[in-house]
PDB file of C-alpha atoms in Angstrom:
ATOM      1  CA  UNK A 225      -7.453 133.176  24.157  1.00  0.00           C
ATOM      2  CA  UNK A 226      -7.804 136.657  26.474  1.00  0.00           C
ATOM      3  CA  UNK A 227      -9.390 135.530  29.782  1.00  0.00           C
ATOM      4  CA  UNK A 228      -9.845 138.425  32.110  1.00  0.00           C
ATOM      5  CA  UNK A 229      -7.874 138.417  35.737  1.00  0.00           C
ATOM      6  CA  UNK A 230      -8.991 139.382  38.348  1.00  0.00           C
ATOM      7  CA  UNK A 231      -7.895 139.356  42.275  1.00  0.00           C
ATOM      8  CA  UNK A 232      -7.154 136.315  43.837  1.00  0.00           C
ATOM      9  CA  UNK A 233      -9.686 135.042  45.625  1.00  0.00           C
ATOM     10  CA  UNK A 234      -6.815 134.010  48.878  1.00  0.00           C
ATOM     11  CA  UNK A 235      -5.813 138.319  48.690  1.00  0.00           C
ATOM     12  CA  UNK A 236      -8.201 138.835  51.404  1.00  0.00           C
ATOM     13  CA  UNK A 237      -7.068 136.631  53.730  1.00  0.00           C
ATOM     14  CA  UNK A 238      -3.597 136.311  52.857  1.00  0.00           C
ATOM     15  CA  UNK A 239      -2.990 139.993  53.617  1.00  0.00           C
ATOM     16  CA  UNK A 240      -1.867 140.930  49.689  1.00  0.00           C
ATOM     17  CA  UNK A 241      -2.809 144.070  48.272  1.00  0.00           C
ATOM     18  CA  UNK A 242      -4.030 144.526  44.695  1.00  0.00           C
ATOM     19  CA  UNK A 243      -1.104 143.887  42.271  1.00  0.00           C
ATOM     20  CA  UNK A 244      -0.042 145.879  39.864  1.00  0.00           C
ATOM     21  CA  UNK A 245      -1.662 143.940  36.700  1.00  0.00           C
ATOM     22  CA  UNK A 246      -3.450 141.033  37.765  1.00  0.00           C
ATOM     23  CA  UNK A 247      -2.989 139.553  34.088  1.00  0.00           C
ATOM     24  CA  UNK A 248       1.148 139.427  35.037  1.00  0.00           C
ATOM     25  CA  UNK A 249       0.405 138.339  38.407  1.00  0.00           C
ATOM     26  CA  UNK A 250      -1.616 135.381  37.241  1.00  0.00           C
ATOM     27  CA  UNK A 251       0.952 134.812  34.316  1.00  0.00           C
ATOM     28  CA  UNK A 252       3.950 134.930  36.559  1.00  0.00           C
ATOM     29  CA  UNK A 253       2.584 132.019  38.713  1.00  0.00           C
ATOM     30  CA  UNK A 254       1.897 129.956  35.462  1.00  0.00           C
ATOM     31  CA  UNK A 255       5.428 130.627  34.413  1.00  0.00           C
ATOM     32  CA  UNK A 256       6.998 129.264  37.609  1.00  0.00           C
ATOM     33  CA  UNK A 257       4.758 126.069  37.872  1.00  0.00           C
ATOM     34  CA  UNK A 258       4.786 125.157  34.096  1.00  0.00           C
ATOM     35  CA  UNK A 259       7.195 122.423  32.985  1.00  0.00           C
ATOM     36  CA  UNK A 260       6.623 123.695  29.461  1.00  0.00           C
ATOM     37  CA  UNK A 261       5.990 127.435  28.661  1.00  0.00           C
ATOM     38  CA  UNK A 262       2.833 128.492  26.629  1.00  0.00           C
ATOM     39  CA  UNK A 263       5.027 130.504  23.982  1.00  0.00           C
ATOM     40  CA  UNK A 264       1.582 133.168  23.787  1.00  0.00           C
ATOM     41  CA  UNK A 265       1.129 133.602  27.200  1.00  0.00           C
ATOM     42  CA  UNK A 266       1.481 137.301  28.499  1.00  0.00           C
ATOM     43  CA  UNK A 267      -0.914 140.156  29.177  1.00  0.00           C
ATOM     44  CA  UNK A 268      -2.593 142.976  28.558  1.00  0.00           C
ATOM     45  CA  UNK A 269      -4.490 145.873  29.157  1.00  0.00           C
ATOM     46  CA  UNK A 270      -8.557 146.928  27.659  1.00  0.00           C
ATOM     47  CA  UNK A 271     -10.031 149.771  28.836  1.00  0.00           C
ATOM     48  CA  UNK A 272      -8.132 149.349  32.398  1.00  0.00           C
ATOM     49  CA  UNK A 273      -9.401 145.963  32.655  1.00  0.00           C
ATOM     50  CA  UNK A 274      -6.221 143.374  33.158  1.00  0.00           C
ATOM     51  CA  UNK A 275      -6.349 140.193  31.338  1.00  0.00           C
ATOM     52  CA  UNK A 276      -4.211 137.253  30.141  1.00  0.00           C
ATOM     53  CA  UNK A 277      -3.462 136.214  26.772  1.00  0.00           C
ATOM     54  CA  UNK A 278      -2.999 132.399  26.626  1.00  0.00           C
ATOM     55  CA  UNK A 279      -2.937 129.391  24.048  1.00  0.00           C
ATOM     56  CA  UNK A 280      -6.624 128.347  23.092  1.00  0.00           C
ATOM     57  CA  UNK A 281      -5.719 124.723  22.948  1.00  0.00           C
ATOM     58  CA  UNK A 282      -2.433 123.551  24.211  1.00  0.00           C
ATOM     59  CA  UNK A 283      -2.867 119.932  22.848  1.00  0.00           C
ATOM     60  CA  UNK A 284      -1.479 118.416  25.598  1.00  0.00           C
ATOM     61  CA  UNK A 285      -2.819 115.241  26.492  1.00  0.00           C
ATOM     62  CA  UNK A 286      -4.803 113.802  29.790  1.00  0.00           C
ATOM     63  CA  UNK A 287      -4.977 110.521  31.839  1.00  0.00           C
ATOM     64  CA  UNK A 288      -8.342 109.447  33.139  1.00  0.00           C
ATOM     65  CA  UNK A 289      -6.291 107.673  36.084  1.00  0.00           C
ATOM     66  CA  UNK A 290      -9.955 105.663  36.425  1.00  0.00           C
ATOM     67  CA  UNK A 291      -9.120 103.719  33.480  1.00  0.00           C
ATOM     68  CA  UNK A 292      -5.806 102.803  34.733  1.00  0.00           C
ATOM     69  CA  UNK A 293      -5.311  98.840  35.287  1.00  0.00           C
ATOM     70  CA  UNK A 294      -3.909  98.168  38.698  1.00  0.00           C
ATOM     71  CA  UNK A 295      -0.400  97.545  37.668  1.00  0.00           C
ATOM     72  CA  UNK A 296      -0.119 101.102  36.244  1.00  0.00           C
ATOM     73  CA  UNK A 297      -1.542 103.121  39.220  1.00  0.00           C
ATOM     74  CA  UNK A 298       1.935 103.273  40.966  1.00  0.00           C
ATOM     75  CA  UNK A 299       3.847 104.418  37.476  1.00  0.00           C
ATOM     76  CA  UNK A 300       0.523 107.514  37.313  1.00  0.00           C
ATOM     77  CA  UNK A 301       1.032 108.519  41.340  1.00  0.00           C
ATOM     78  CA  UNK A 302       5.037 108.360  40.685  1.00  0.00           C
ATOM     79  CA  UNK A 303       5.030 110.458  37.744  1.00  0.00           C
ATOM     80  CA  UNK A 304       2.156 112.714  38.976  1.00  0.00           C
ATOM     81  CA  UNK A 305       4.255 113.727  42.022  1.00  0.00           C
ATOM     82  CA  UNK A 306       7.412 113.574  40.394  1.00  0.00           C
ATOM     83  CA  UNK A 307       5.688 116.618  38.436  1.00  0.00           C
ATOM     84  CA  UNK A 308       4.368 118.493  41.223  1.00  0.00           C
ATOM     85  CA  UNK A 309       7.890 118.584  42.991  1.00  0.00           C
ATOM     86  CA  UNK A 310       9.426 120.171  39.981  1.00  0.00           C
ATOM     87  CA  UNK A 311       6.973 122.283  39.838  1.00  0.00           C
ATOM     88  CA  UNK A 312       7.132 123.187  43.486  1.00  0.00           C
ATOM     89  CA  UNK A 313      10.930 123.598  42.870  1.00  0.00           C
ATOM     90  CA  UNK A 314      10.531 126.237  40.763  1.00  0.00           C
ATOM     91  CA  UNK A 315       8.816 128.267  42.788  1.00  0.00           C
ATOM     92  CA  UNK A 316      11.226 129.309  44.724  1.00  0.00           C
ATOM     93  CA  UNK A 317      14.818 130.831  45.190  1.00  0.00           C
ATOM     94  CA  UNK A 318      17.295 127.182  44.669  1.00  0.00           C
ATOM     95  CA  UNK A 319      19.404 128.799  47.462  1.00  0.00           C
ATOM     96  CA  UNK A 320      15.914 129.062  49.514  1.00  0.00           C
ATOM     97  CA  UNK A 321      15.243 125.851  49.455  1.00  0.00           C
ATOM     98  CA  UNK A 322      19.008 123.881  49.146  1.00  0.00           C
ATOM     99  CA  UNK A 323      19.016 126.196  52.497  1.00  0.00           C
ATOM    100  CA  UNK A 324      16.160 125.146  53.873  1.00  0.00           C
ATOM    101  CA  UNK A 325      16.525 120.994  53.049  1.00  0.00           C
ATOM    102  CA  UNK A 326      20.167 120.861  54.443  1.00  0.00           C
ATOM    103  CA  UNK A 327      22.886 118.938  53.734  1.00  0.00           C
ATOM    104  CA  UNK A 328      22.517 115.879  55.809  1.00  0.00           C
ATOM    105  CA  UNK A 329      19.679 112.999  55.977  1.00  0.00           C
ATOM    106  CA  UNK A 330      16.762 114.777  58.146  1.00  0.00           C
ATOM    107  CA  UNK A 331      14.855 116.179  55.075  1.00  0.00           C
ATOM    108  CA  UNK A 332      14.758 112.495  53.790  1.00  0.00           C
ATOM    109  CA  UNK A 333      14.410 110.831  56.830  1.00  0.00           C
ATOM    110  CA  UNK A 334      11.446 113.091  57.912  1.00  0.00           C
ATOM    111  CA  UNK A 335       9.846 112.688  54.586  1.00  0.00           C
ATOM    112  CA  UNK A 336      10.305 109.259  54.248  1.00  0.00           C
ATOM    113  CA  UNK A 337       8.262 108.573  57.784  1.00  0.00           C
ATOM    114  CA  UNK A 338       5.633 110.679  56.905  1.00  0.00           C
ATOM    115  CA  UNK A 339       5.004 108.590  53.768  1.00  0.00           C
ATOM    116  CA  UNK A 340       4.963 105.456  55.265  1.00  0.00           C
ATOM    117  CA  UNK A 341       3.134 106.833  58.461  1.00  0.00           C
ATOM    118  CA  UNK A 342       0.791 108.438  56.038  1.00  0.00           C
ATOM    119  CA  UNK A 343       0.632 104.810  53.813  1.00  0.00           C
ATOM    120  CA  UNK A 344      -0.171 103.066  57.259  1.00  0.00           C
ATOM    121  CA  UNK A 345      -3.415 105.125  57.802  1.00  0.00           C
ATOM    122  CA  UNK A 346      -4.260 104.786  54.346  1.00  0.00           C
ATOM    123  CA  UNK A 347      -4.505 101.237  54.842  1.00  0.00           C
ATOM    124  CA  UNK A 348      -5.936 101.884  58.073  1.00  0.00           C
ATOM    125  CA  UNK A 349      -8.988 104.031  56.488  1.00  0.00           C
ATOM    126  CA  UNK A 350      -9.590 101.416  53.730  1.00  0.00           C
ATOM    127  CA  UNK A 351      -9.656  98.715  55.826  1.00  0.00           C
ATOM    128  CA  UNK A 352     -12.775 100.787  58.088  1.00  0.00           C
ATOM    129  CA  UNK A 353     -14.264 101.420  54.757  1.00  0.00           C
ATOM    130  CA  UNK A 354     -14.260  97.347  54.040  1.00  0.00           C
ATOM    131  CA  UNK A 355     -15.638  96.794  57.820  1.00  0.00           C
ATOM    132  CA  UNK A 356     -18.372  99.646  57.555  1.00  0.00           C
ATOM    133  CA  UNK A 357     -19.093  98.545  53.969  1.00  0.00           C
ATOM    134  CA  UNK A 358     -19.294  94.653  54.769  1.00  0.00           C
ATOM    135  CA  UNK A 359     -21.459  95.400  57.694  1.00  0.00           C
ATOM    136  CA  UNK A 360     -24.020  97.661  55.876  1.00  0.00           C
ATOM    137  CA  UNK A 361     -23.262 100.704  58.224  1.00  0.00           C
ATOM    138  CA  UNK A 362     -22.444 102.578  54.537  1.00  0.00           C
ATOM    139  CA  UNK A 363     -23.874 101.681  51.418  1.00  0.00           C
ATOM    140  CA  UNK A 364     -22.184 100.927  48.464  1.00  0.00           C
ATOM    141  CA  UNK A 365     -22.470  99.624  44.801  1.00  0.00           C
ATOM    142  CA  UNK A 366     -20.047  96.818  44.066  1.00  0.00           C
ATOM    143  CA  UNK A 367     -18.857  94.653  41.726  1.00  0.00           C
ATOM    144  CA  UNK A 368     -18.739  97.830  39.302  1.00  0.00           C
TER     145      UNK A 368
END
């Protein structure tokens, strides 16, 4: 597949001028974030338009996490942002970011509270959805 590139749409407000070849720019990123390479992806030049050059189909298969049974939500959020760290690990210099975590607990501690601070509310927020649903204040369809 060619797809055209163009300018990303955060260039304006980010400060970035126009790169070089928006088709590399755009591949670059995919390269970092991508557990597995698309062996056609590069890019390429038509009549001083940039565009990428990817895989039509990669084949890969999808979870509808709605489908999931209870018991396997856990395993899909684990794995899910087990993914998006690597990915986010690769984005940047190793040195960066052994640098920036440290060698001691803090990272982890710091981390660690903001999940379970963050898990609190969530319970919190469901628990006002129940109330506001219960008491007709927001309408809902259940039993689905």
């Amino acid at each position: 597949q060619v797809k055209e590139s163009r300018r990303s749409a955060l260039a304006p407000y980010l400060g970035i001028g126009d790169a070089e070849h928006e088709g590399r720019r755009v591949v670059f990123g995919q390269k970092v974030m991508q557990a597995v390479a698309d062996s056609l992806l590069g890019w390429t030049t038509v009549d001083g338009r940039h565009f990428q050059v990817r895989q039509f189909r990669n084949m890969k298969g999808s979870i509808d996490a709605s489908t999931l049974p209870a018991d396997q939500i856990d395993d899909y959020a684990r794995m899910t942002g087990a993914l998006l760290a690597r990915a986010h690990s690769h984005s940047v210099d190793p040195k960066l970011l052994a640098g920036y975590c440290g060698k001691n607990d803090k990272l982890d501690e710091a981390v660690a509270g903001f999940a379970v601070a963050y898990a609190d509310q969530t319970e919190r927020d469901f628990e006002e959805l129940l109330t506001a649903v219960k008491s007709g204040r927001l309408p809902a369809e259940t039993g689905i």
